[in-house]
Coordinates of C-alpha atoms in Angstrom, one line a residue:
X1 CA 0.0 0.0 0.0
X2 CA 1.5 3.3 -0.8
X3 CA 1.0 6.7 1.7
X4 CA -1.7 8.5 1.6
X5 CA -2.0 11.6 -0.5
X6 CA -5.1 13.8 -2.0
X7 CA -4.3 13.4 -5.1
X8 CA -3.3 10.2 -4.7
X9 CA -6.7 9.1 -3.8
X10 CA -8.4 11.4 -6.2
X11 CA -6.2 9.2 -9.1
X12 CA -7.4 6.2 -7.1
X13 CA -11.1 7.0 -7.4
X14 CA -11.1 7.8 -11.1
X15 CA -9.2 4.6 -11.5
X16 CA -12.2 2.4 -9.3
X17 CA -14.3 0.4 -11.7
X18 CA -17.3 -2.0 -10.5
X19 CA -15.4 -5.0 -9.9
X20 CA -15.7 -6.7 -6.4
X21 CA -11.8 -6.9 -6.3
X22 CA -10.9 -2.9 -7.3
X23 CA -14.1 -2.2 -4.8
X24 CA -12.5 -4.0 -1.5
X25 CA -8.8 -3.0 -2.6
X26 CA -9.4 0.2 -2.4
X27 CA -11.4 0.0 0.4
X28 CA -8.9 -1.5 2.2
X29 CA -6.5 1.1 1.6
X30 CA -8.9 3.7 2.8
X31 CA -9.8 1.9 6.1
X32 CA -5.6 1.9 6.6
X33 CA -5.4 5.2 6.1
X34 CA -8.3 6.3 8.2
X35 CA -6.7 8.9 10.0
X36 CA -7.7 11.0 6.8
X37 CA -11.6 10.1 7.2
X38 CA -12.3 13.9 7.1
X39 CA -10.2 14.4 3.2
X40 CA -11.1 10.9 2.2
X41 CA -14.9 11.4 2.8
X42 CA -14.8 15.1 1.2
X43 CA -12.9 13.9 -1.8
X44 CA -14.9 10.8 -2.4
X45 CA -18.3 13.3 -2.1
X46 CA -16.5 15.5 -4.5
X47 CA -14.9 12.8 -7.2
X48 CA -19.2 11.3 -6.9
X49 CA -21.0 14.5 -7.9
X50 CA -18.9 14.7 -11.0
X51 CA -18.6 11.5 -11.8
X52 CA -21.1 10.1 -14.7
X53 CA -24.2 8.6 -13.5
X54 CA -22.7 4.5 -15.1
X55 CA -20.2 5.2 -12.2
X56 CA -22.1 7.1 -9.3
X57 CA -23.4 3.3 -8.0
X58 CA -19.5 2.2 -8.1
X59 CA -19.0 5.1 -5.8
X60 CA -22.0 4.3 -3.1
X61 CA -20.3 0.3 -3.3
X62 CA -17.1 1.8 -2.1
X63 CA -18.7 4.0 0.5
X64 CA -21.1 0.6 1.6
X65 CA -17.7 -1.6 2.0
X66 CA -15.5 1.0 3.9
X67 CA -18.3 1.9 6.2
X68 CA -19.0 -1.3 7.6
X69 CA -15.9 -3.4 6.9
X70 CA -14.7 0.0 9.0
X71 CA -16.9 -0.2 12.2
X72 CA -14.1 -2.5 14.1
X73 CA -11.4 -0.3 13.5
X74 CA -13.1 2.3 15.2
X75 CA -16.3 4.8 14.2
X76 CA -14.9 7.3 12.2
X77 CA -16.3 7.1 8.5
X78 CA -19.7 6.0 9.8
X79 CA -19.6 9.4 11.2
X80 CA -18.2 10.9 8.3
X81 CA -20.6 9.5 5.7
X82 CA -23.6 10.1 7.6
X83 CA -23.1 13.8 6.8
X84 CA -22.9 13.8 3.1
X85 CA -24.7 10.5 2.4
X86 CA -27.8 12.7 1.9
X87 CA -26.2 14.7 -1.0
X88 CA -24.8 11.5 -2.6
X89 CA -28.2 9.8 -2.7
X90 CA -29.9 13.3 -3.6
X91 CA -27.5 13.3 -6.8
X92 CA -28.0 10.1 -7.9
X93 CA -31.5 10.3 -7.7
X94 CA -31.4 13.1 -10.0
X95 CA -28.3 12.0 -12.3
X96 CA -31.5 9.7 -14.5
X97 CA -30.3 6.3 -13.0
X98 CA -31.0 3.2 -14.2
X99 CA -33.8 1.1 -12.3
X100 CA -31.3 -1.4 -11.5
X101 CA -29.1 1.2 -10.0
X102 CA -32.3 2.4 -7.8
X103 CA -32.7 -1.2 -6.8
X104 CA -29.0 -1.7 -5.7
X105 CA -28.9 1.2 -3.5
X106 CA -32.0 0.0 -1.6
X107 CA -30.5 -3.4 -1.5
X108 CA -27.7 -1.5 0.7
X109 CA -30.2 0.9 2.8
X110 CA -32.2 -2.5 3.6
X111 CA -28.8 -4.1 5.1
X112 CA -28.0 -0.8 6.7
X113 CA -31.4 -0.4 8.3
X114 CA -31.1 -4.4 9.3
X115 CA -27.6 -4.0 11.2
X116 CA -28.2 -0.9 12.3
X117 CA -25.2 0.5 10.4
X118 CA -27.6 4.1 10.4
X119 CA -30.7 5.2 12.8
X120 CA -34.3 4.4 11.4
X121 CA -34.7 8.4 11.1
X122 CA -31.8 8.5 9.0
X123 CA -32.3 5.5 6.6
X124 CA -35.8 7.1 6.0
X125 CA -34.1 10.7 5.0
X126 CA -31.6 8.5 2.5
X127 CA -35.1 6.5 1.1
X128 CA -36.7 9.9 0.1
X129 CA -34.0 10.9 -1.0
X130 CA -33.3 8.3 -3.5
X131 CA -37.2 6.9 -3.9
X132 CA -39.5 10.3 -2.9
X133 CA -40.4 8.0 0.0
X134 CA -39.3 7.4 3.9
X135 CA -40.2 3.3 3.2
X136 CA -37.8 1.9 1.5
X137 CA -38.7 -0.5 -1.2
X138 CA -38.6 -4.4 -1.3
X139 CA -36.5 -5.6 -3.9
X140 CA -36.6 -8.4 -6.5
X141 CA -33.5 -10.4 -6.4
X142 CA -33.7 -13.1 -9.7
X143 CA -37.3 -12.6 -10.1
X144 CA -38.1 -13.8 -6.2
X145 CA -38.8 -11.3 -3.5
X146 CA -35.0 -11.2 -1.8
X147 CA -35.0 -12.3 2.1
X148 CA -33.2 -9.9 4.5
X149 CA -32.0 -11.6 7.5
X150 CA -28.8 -11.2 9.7
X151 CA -26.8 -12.2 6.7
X152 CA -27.3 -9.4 4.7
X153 CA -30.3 -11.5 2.9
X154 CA -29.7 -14.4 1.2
X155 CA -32.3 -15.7 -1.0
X156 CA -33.6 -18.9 -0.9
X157 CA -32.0 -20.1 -3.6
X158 CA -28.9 -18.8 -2.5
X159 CA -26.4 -21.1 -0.3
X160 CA -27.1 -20.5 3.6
X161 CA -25.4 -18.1 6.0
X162 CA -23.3 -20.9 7.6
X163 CA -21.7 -22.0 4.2
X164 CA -21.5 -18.8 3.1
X165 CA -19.4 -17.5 6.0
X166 CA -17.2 -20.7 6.5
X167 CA -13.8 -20.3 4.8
X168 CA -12.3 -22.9 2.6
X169 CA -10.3 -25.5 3.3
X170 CA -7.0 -24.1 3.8
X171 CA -7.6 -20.7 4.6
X172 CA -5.9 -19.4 8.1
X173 CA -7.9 -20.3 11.2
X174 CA -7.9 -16.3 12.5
X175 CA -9.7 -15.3 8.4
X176 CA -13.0 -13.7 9.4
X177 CA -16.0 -13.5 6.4
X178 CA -18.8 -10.8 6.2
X179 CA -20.8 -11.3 4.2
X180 CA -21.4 -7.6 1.7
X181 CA -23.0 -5.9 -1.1
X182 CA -21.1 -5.5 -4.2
X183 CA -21.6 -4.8 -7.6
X184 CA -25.5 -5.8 -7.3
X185 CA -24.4 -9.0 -5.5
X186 CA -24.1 -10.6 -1.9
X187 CA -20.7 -12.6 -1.9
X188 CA -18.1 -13.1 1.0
X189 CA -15.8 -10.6 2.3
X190 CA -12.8 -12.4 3.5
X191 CA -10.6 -10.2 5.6
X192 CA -7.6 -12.2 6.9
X193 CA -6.1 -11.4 10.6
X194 CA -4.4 -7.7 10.8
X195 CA -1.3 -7.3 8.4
X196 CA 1.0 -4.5 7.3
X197 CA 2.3 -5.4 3.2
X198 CA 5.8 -5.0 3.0
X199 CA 6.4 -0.8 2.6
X200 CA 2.9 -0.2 3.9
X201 CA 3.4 2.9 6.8
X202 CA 2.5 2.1 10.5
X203 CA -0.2 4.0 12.1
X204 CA 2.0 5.5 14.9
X205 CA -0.2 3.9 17.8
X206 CA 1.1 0.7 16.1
X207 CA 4.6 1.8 16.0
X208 CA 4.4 3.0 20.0
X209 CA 2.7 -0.6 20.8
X210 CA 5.8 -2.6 19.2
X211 CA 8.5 0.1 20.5
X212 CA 6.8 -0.4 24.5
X213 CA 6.9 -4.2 23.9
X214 CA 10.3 -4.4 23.2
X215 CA 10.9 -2.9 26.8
X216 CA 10.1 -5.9 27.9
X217 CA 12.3 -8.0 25.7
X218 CA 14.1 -11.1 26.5
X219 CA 17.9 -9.4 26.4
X220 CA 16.6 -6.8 29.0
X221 CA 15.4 -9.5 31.3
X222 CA 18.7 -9.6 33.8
X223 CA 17.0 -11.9 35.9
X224 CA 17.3 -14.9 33.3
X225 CA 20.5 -13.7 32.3
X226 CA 21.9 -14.2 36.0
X227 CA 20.2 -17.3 36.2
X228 CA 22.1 -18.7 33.4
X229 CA 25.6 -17.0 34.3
X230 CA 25.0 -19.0 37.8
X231 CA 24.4 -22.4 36.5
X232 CA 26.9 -24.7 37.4
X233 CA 30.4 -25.4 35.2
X234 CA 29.7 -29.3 35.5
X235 CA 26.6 -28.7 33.6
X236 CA 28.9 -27.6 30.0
X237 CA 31.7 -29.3 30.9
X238 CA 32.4 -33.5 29.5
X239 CA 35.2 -33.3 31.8
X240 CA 32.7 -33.5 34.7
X241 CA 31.6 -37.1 34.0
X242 CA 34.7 -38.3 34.7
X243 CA 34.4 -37.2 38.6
X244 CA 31.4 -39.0 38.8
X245 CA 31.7 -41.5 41.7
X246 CA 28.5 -43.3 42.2
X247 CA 24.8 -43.1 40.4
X248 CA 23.2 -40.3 42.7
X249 CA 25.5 -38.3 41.5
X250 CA 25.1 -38.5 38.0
X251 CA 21.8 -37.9 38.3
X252 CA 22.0 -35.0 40.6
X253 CA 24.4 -34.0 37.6
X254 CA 21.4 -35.2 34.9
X255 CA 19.1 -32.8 37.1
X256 CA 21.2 -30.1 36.9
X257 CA 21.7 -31.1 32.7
X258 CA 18.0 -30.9 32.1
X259 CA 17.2 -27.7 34.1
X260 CA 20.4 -25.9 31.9
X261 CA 18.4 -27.1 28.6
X262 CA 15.2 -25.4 29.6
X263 CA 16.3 -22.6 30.9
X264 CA 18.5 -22.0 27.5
X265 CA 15.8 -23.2 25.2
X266 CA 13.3 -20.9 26.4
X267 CA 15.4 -17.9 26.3
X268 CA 16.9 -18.8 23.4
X269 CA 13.9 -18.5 22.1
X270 CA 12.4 -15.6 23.4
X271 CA 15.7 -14.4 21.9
X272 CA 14.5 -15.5 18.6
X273 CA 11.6 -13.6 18.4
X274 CA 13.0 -10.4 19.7
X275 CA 15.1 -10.5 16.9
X276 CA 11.7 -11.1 15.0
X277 CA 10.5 -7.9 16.2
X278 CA 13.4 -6.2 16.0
X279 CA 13.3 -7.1 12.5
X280 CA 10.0 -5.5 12.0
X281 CA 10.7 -2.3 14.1
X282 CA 13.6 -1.5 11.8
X283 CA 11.1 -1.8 8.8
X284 CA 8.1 -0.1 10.1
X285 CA 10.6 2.6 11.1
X286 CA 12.1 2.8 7.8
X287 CA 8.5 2.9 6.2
X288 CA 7.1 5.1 8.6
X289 CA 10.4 7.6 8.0
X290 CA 9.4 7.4 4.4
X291 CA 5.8 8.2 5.2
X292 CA 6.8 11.4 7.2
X293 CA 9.4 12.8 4.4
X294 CA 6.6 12.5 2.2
X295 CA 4.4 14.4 4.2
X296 CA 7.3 16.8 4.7
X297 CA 7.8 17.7 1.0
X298 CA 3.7 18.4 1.1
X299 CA 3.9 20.3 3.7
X300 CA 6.9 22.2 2.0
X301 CA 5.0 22.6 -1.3
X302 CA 1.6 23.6 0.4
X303 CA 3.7 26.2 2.6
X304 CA 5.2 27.6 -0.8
X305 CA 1.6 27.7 -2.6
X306 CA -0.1 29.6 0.5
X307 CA 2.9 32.0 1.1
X308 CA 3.0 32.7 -2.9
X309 CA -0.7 33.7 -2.4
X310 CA -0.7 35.5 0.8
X311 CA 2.4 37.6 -1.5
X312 CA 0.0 38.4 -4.0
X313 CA -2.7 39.0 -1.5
X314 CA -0.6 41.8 0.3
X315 CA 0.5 43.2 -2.9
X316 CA -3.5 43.8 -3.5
X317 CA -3.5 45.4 0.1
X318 CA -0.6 47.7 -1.0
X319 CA -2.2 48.8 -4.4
X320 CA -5.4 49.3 -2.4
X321 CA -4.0 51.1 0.1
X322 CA -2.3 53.3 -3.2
X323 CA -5.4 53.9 -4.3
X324 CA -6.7 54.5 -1.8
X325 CA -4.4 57.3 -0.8
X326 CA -5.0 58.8 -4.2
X327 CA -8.7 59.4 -4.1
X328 CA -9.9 63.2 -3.3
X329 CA -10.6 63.9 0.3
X330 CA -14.6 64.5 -0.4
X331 CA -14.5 66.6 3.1
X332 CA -12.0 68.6 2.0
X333 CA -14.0 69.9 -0.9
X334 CA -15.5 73.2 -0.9
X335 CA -19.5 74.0 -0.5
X336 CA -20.9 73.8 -4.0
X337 CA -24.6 74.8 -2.8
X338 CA -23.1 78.2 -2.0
X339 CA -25.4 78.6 0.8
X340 CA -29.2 76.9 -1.2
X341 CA -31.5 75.0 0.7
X342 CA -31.0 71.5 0.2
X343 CA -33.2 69.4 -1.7
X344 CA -36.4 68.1 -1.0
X345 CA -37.0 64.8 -0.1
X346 CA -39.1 61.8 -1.9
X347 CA -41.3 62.7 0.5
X348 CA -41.6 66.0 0.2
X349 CA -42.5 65.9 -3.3
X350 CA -44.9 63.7 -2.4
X351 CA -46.7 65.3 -0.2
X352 CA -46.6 68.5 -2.6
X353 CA -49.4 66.6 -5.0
X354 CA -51.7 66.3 -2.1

C-alpha cells in the first residue's frame, strides 16, 4: 500500500471500476489510512457529484464496503458518511439512474437499516431521498422477492449463512468472512487477521505498541541472564563425567543437565523472536520515516503555494492602500450649494401633489 495523499486518492477513485476486487482494494487502503476520514470522505463526495451517472453506483459500493468493513477499527467514517450520504443519494436520484441502480442502492439501505449500520430516522431521509419516500422499497433479487435476515439476505435459492461464512479449506484459522453488497451482489468478504504489506506505513499507535513491547524484551530480562551465568560449570563441561563416583550423582548432575536445557531453550527462544521484532521495528521505522518525508515535501510545497498567495494577496493590500491614498478627500472639498437649501426629499414631493 502506498502513503496516503489527495491526489493520490483522487487518481485512485477515477481509477475504481465496479469490480468486487478494485471495490475492497481500495477499500482496504482507505480503512488503513483512516486517519484521513475527514479528506477521504470530502474527496470521495466531490470525485461522486462529477462522476457520470454508469459510475455514481460504483462510488456508493465503495462508501457501503469502507463503512462497515470500518466499524471494528473504530467509528470514524460512519460518522463521516452520515453527513454527506444525503447529497450523494440526492445526486444520484437526480443523475437519470437506471432502475437497476435504484434497486442496488435500496439493496444497501435495507442491510444498513437491518444491522443498524444508520438510525431508522436517517435511513428514511436517505429512502426519500433516493425513492420520494421514507419506506424503503422491497426488492426483487432473480425474479423472487430477496430475504433480508442477519446475513445481509440471502435468497432462498442462495447457499445459507453458515456455508457462506465458512472459509475454505486451507484458509488461516484467525480469516473472518462478512458477508457484503457488491456490484449488485451478496458474496463473501474475507478479511484475513491484521497485516502490514511489506512498505505499507504504521499507524503511529502501532509503532508506539511494538517500541513499549520491546521494553520488555528477553535481552533486558537480567533476571534470566543471571540465572544462566550462575548455572553450574559441571553442567557444559564433558570433563565433569569423569568425577562421577557413584549413580546419585550422576543424576544429581542429569538434574542439573536438564534444568540448563530449559532454561536456555526458552530464552533462546524468546531471543528469537525479539530478533523477529526487532526485524520488523527497523522496517516499520524505515516505512514510517518514508511516510513522514513524504508528508514533509507536502507540507513544504503547500507552505510555498499559500505564502505565494498571501504575496499576492498583500500586494493587492498595497495597491489598495495606493489607491486609496489617491482618491480626493470629499470633506475637504468646498460648499458647491453656496449657501441653497437642500433638496427636497421623496417625501416632500410627495406630499406636494396632495
Amino acid at each position: 500500500m502506498s502513503s496516503f495523499t489527495e491526489t493520490g486518492l483522487v487518481k485512485k477513485l477515477f481509477e475504481l471500476n465496479q469490480s468486487q476486487q478494485s471495490i475492497q482494494t481500495l477499500s482496504l487502503w482507505l480503512i488503513h489510512h483512516r486517519k484521513h476520514h475527514s479528506i477521504i470522505v470530502k474527496t470521495w463526495l466531490k470525485e461522486l457529484l462529477k462522476a457520470p451517472s454508469a459510475k455514481k453506483l460504483t462510488f456508493m459500493y465503495l462508501a457501503n464496503d469502507v463503512i462497515q468493513n470500518s466499524k471494528k477499527k473504530g467509528p470514524e467514517f460512519g460518522r463521516e458518511y452520515e453527513h454527506v450520504l444525503l447529497k450523494a443519494f440526492k445526486n444520484v436520484a437526480q443523475s437519470s439512474p437506471e432502475p437497476k441502480t435504484i434497486n442496488s442502492l435500496n439493496r444497501i439501505l435495507g442491510i444498513w437499516g437491518e444491522r443498524s449500520v444508520y438510525e431508522e430516522s436517517k435511513i428514511k431521509e436517505f429512502s426519500t431521498a433516493l425513492n420520494g419516500t421514507e419506506t424503503v422499497p422491497k426488492v426483487e433479487v432473480n425474479g423472487s422477492e430477496k430475504k433480508r435476515k442477519g446475513d445481509g439476505g440471502n435468497s432462498e435459492n442462495e447457499p445459507s449463512k453458515k456455508s457462506r461464512s465458512t472459509p475454505a479449506v486451507g484458509t488461516e484459522k484467525k480469516a473472518k468472512s462478512e458477508v457484503v453488497e457488491v456490484n449488485g451482489k451478496v458474496e463473501t468478504h474475507i478479511t484475513l487477521s491484521p497485516h502490514l504489506p511489506d512498505g505499507d506505513p504504521p499507524e503511529p499507535e502501532d509503532l508506539i505498541k511494538v517500541i513499549l513491547e520491546l521494553e520488555n524484551s528477553a535481552s533486558s530480562d537480567a533476571a534470566v541472564r543471571e540465572r544462566i551465568a550462575s548455572l553450574k560449570p559441571e553442567v557444559s563441561e564433558l570433563a565433569a563425567l569423569d568425577k562421577l563416583e557413584d549413580k546419585e550423582a550422576a543424576m544429581k548432575l542429569a538434574a542439573d543437565v536438564n534444568d540448563a536445557i530449559k532454561i536456555l531453550n526458552d530464552y533462546n527462544a524468546r531471543l528469537a523472536v525479539e530478533m523477529d521484532d526487532r526485524k520488523k521495528l527497523t522496517t516499520m521505522l524505515r516505512d514510517f520515516l518514508r511516510e513522514q518525508q513524504e508528508l514533509q515535501q507536502q507540507v513544504e510545497n503547500r507552505l510555498e503555494e499559500y505564502q505565494n498567495k498571501l504575496s499576492k494577496i498583500k500586494e493587492v493590500q498595497r495597491e489598495v492602500r495606493n489607491h486609496m491614498n489617491n482618491l480626493p478627500d470629499l470633506t475637504s472639498l468646498p460648499d458647491v450649494t453656496g449657501g441653497l437649501a437642500p433638496l427636497p426629499s421623496a417625501g416632500d414631493l410627495f406630499n406636494a401633489h396632495h
